[in-house]
Short mmCIF file of C-alpha atoms in Angstrom, two decimals:
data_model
loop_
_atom_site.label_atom_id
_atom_site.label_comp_id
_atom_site.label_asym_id
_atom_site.label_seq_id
_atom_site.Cartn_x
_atom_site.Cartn_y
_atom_site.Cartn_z
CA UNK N 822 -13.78 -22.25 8.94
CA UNK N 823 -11.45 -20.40 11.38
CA UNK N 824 -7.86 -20.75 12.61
CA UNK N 825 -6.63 -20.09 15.74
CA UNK N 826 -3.18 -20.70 15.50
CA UNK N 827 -0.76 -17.34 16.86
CA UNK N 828 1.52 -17.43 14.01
CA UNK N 829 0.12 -15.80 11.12
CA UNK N 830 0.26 -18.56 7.80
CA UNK N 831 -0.71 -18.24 4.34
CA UNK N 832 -0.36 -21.35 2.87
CA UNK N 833 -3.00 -24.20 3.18
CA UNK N 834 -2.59 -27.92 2.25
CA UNK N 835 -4.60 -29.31 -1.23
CA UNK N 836 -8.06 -29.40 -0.93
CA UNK N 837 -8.76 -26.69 1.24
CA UNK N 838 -10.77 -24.51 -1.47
CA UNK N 839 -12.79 -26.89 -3.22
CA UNK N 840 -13.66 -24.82 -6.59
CA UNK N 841 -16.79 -27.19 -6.92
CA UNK N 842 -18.38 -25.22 -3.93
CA UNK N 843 -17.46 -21.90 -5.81
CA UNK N 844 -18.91 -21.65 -9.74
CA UNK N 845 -16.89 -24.13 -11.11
CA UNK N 846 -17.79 -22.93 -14.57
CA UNK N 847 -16.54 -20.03 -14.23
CA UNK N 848 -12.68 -20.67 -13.67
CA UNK N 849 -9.59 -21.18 -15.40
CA UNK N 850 -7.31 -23.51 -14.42
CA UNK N 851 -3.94 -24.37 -15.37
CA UNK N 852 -3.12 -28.29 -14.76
CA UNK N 853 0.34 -27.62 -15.68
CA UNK N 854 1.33 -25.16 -13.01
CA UNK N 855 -1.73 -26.09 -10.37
CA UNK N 856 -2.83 -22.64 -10.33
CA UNK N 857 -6.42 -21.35 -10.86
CA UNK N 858 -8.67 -17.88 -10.81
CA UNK N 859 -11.76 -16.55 -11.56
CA UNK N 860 -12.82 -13.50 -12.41
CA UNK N 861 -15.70 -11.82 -10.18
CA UNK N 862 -17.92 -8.81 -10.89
CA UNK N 863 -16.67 -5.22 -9.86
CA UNK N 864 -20.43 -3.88 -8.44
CA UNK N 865 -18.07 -2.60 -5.64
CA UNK N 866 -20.66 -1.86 -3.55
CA UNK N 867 -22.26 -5.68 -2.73
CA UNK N 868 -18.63 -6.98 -3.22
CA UNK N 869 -16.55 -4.13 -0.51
CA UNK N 870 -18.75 -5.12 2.37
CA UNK N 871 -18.12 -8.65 2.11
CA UNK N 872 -14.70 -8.67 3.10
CA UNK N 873 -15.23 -7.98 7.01
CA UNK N 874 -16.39 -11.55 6.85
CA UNK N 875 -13.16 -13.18 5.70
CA UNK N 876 -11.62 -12.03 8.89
CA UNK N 877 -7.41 -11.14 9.12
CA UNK N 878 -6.39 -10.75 5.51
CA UNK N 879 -2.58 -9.74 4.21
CA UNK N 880 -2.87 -6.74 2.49
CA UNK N 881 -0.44 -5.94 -0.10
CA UNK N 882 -0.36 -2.97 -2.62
CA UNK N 883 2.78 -1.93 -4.63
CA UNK N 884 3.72 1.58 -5.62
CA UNK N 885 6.55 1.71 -8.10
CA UNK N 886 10.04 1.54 -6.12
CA UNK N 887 8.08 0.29 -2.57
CA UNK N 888 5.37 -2.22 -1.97
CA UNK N 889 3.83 -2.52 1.65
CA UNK N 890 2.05 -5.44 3.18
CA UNK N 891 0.25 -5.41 6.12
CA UNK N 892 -2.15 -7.88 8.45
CA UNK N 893 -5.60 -6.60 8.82
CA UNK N 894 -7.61 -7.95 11.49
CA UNK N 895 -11.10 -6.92 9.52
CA UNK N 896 -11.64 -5.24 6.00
CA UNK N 897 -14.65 -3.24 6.83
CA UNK N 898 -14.73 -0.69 3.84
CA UNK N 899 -17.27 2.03 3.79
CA UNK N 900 -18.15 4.83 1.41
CA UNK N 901 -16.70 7.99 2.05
CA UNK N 902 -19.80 10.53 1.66
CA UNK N 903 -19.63 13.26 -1.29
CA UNK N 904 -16.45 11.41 -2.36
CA UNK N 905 -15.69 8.35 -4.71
CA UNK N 906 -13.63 6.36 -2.30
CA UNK N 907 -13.77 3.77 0.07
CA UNK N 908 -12.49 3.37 3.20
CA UNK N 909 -11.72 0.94 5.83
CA UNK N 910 -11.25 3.43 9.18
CA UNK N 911 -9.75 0.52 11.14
CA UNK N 912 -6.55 0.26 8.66
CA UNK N 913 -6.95 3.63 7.12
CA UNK N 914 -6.53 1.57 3.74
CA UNK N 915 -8.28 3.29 1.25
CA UNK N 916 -9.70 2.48 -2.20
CA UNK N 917 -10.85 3.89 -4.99
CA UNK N 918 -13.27 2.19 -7.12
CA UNK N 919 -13.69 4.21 -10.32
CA UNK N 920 -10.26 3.59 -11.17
CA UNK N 921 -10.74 0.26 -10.32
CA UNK N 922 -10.66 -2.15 -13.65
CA UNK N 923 -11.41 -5.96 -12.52
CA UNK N 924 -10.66 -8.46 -9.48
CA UNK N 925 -9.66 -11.80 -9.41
CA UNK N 926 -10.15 -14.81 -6.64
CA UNK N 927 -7.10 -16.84 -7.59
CA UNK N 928 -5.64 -20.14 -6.00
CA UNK N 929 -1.54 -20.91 -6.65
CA UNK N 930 0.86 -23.39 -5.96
CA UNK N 931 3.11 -23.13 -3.55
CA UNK N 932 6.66 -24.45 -2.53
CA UNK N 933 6.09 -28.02 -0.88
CA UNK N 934 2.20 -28.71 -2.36
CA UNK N 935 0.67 -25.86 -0.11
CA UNK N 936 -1.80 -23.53 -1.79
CA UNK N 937 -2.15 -19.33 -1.18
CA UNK N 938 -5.36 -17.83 -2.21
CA UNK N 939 -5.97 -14.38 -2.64
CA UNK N 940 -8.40 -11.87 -4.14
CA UNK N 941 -6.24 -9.79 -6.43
CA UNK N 942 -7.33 -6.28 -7.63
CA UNK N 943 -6.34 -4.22 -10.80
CA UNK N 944 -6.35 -1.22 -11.59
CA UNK N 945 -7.79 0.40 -15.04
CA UNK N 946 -4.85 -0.28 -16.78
CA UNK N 947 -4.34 -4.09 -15.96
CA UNK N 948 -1.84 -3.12 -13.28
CA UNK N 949 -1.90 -5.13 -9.99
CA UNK N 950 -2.82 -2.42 -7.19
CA UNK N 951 -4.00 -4.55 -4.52
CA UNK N 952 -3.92 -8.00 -3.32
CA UNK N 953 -5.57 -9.71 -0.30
CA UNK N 954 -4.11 -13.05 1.22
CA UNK N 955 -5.93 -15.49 2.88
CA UNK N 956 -4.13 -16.32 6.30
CA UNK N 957 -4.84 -19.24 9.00
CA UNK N 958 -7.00 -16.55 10.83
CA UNK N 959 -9.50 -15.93 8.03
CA UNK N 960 -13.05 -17.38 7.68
CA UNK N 961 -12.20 -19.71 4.62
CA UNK N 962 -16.29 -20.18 4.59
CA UNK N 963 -16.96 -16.68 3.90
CA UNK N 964 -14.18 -16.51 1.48
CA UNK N 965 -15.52 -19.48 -0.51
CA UNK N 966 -18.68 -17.88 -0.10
CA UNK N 967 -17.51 -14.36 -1.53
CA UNK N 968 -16.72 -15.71 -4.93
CA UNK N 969 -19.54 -17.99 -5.13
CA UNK N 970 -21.81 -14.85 -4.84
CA UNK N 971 -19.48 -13.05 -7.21
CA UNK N 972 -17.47 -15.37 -10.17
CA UNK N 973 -18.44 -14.61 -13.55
CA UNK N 974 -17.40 -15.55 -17.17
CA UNK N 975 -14.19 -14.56 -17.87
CA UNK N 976 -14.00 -11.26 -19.85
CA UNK N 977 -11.68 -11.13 -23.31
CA UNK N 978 -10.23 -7.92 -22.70
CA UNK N 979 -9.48 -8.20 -19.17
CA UNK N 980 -9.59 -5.23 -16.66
CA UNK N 981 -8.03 -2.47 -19.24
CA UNK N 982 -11.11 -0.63 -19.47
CA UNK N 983 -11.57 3.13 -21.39
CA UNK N 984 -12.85 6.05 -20.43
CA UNK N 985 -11.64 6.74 -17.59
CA UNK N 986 -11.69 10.23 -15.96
CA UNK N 987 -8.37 12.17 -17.43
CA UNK N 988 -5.87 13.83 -15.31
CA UNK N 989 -5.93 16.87 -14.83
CA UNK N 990 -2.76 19.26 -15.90
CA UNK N 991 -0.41 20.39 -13.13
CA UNK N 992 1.55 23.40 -12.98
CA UNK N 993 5.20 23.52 -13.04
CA UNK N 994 6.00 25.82 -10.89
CA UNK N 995 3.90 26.59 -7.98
CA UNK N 996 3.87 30.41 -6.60
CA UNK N 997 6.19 29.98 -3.27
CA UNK N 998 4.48 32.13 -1.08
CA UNK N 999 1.50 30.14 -1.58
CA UNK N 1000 3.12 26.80 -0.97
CA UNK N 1001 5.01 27.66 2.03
CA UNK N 1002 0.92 29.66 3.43
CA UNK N 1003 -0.25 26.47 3.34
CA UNK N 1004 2.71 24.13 4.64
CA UNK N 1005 1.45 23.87 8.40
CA UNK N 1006 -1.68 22.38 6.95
CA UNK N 1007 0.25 19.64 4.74
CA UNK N 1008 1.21 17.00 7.31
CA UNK N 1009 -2.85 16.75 8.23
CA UNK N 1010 -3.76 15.51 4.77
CA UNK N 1011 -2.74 11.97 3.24
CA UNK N 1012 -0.17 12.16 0.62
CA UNK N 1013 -1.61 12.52 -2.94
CA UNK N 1014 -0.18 13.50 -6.37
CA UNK N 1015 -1.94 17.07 -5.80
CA UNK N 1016 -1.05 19.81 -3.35
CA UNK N 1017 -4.34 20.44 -1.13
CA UNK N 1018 -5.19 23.71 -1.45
CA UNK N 1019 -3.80 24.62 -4.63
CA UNK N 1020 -5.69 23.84 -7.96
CA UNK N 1021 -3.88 22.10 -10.48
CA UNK N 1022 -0.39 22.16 -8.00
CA UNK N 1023 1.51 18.75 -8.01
CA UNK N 1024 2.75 17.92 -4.31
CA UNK N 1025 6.91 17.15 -6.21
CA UNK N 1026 6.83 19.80 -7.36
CA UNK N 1027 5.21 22.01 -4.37
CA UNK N 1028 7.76 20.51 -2.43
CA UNK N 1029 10.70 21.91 -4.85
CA UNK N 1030 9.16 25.62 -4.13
CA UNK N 1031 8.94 25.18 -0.56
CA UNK N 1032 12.41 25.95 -0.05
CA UNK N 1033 15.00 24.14 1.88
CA UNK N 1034 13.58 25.24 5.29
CA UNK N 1035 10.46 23.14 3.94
CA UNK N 1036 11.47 20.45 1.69
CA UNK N 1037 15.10 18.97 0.05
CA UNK N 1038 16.29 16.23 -2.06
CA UNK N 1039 18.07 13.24 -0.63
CA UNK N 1040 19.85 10.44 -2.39
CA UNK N 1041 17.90 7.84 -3.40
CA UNK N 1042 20.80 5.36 -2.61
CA UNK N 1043 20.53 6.67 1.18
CA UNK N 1044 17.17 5.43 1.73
CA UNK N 1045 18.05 1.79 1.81
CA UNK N 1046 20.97 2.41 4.85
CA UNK N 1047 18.78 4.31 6.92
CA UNK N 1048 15.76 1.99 7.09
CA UNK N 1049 18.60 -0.88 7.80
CA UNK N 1050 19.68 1.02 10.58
CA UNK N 1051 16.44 2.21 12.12
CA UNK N 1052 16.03 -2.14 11.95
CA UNK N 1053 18.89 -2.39 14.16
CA UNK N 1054 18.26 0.51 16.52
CA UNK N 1055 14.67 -0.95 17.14
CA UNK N 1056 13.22 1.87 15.90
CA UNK N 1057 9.06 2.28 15.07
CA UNK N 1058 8.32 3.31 11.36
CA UNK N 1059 5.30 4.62 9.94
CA UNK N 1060 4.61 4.11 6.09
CA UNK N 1061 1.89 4.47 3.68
CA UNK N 1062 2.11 3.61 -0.04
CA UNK N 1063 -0.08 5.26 -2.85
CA UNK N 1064 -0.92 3.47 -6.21
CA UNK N 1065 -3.71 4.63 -9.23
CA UNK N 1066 -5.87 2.90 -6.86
CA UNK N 1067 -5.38 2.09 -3.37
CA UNK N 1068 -4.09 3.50 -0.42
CA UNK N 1069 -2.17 0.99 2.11
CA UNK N 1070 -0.99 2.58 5.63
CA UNK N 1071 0.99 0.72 7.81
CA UNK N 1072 2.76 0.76 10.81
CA UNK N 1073 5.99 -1.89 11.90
CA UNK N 1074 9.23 -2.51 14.12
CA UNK N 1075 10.74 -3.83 11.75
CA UNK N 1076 13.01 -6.78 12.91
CA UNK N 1077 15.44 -7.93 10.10
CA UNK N 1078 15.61 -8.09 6.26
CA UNK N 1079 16.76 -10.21 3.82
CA UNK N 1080 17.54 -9.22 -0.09
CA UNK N 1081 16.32 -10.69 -2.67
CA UNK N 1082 16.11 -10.26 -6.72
CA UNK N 1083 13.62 -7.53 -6.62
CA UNK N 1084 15.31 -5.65 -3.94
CA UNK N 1085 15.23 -5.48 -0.12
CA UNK N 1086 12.42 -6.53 1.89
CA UNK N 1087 12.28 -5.66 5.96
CA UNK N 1088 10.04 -7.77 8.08
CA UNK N 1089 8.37 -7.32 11.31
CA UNK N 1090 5.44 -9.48 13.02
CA UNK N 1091 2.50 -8.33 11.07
CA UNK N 1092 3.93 -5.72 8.33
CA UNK N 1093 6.68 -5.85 5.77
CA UNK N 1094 8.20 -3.37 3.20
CA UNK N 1095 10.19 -3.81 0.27
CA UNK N 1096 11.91 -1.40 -1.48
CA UNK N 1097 13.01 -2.42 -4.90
CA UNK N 1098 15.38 -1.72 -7.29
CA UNK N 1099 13.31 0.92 -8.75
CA UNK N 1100 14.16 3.41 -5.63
CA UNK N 1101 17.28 4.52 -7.31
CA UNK N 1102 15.63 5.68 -10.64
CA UNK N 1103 13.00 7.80 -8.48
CA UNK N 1104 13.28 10.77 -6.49
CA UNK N 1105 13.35 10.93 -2.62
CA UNK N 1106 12.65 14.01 -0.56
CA UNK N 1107 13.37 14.86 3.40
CA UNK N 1108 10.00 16.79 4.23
CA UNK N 1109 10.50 18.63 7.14
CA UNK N 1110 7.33 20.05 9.82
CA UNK N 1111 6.92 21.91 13.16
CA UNK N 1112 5.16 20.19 15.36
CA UNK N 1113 5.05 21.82 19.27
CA UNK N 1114 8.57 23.28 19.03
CA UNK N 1115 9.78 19.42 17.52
CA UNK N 1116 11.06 19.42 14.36
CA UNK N 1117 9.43 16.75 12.63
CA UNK N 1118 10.98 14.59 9.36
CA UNK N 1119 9.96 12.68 6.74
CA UNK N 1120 10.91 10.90 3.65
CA UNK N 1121 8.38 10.69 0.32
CA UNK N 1122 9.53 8.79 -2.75
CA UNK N 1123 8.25 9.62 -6.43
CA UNK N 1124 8.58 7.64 -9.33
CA UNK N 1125 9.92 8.91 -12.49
CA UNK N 1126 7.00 10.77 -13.25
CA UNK N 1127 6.78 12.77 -10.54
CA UNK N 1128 4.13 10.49 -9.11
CA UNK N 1129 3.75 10.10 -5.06
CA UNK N 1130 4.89 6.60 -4.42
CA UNK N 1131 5.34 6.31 -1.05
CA UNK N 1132 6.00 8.36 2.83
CA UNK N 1133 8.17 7.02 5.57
CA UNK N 1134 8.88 8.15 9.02
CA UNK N 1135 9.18 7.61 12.73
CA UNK N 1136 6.11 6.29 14.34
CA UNK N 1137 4.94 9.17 17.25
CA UNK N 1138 6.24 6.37 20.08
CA UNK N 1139 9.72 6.48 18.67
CA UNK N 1140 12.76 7.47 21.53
CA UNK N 1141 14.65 10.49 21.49
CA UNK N 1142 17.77 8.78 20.28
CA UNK N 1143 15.41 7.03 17.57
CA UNK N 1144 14.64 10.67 15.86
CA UNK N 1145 18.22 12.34 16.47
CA UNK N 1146 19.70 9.33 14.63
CA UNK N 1147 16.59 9.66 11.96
CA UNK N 1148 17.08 13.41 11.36
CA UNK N 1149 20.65 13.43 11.74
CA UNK N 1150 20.80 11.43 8.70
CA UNK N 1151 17.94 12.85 6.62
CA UNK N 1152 19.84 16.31 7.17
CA UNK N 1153 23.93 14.96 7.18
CA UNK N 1154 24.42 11.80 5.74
CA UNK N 1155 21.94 11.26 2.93
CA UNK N 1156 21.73 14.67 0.71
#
């Protein structure tokens, strides 16, 4: 079943998803609330492929203080060779599947007796790391179709699941000169926890050996006033958000926000970001590359633990204005 309408929608009325079509055995449904999920199997690598067929899909992962959301026209995730990881190379979203623990087809209730569905991921722990809306532009069929191929009995200890690999100790303090060898190389890589490069180096606290001509701390109560006024000055932002599990790249002009209990969400046609509460009890740093004689900033947020959360920047079509106003704050107004 396919939509054609322009604006994108995820809500659908009652009897849309008819659970009969989909293992009915298999899920749990609350009559109280109207809400119902199932749990499917995690053989990643008959389930992955299947999602190109659901067509545009709302991706959402959160990562601590931010969460990102964006509209994917077609989930076509491929294993990356000589690597654990899968990866869609039309988003750049990326996921991991051993630290994957369990995923969920759920239907719930929505404001005004609409439904959303959604195929909701977890990570090893039991923590949400990515979810997957159904909009008016995906194939509800193939959707229906998914979980029929996939529902099974629900577990009793759901998703937390042991043995998984162990992290690996980091070093406090990097050698410098090493660091700052291999800055140039930095802005190729995607943001992880690690330094690339250097064994057992974390990337915080790489960034706190750099030196200020590298790296510096801003205030984490900065970061909400400068995305607010990159909204107003039209301004193209860049993004991508790291969890245990997934990584979720997006790109928006973002066109207004609106606050709300978690914390401040900006919207634009086919992305969002939200940065909650949470960004003023983790640590924000102004990264800072040369790129053709154009100096080149950045922001990356880490949770408490000294965990990459989340990057932000201008977007490479941003106006000269856009990035004097952009660094101008990064380097005046926000340390």
């Amino acid at each position: 079943m396919a939509h054609t309408s322009q604006r994108i929608a995820f809500s659908f009325p009652p009897g849309i998803f008819d659970i009969k079509r989909m293992q009915p055995a298999f899920w749990d449904c609350d009559e109280e609330s109207g809400s119902a999920h199932v749990q499917l199997s995690t053989r990643w690598h008959r389930l992955l492929p299947m999602l190109s067929h659901c067509n545009l899909m709302m991706a959402c992962a959160p990562a601590g203080p931010v969460t990102a959301a964006v509209a994917v026209p077609r989930l076509r995730f491929e294993p990356v060779p000589d690597s654990s990881e899968w990866v869609c190379l039309e988003s750049g979203i990326e996921l991991c599947p051993a630290n994957l623990g369990g995923v969920l087809a759920a239907l719930e209730p929505l404001h005004g007796g609409q439904y959303a569905a959604s195929l909701q991921f977890f990570d090893r722990s039991g923590e949400g790391c990515l979810k997957l809306m159904l909009t008016n532009r995906s194939d509800l069929s193939a959707f229906e179709h998914l979980v029929l191929k996939h529902a099974t009995p629900q577990h009793v200890a759901r998703f937390a699941q042991s043995g998984a690999a162990p992290t690996a100790a980091l070093k406090e303090k990097p050698d410098a000169h090493s660091v700052r060898r291999l800055w140039n190389g930095l802005r190729r890589t995607l943001p992880t926890n690690t330094f690339p490069g250097l064994d057992g180096v974390s990337r915080r606290s790489a960034l706190a050996a750099a030196g200020q001509e590298h790296a510096w701390r801003v205030r984490e109560d900065a970061v909400l006033p400068l995305i607010r006024a990159m909204t107003l000055a039209d301004a193209p932002l860049g993004l991508g958000v790291r969890n245990d599990a997934a990584f979720l790249p997006a790109g928006l002009y973002p066109a207004h926000w609106a606050d709300c209990c978690c914390g401040t969400t900006f919207f634009a046609s086919t992305a969002q970001v939200t940065l909650r509460h949470e960004i003023n009890e983790s640590e924000v740093w102004a990264v800072r590359f040369m790129v053709n004689g154009e100096e080149i900033l950045s922001v990356e947020v880490y949770d408490c633990c000294g965990n990459f959360r989340a990057g932000l920047g201008l977007r490479h079509e941003a106006h000269a204005l856009h990035r004097q106003q952009w660094n101008y704050w990064l380097r005046e107004g926000a340390c």
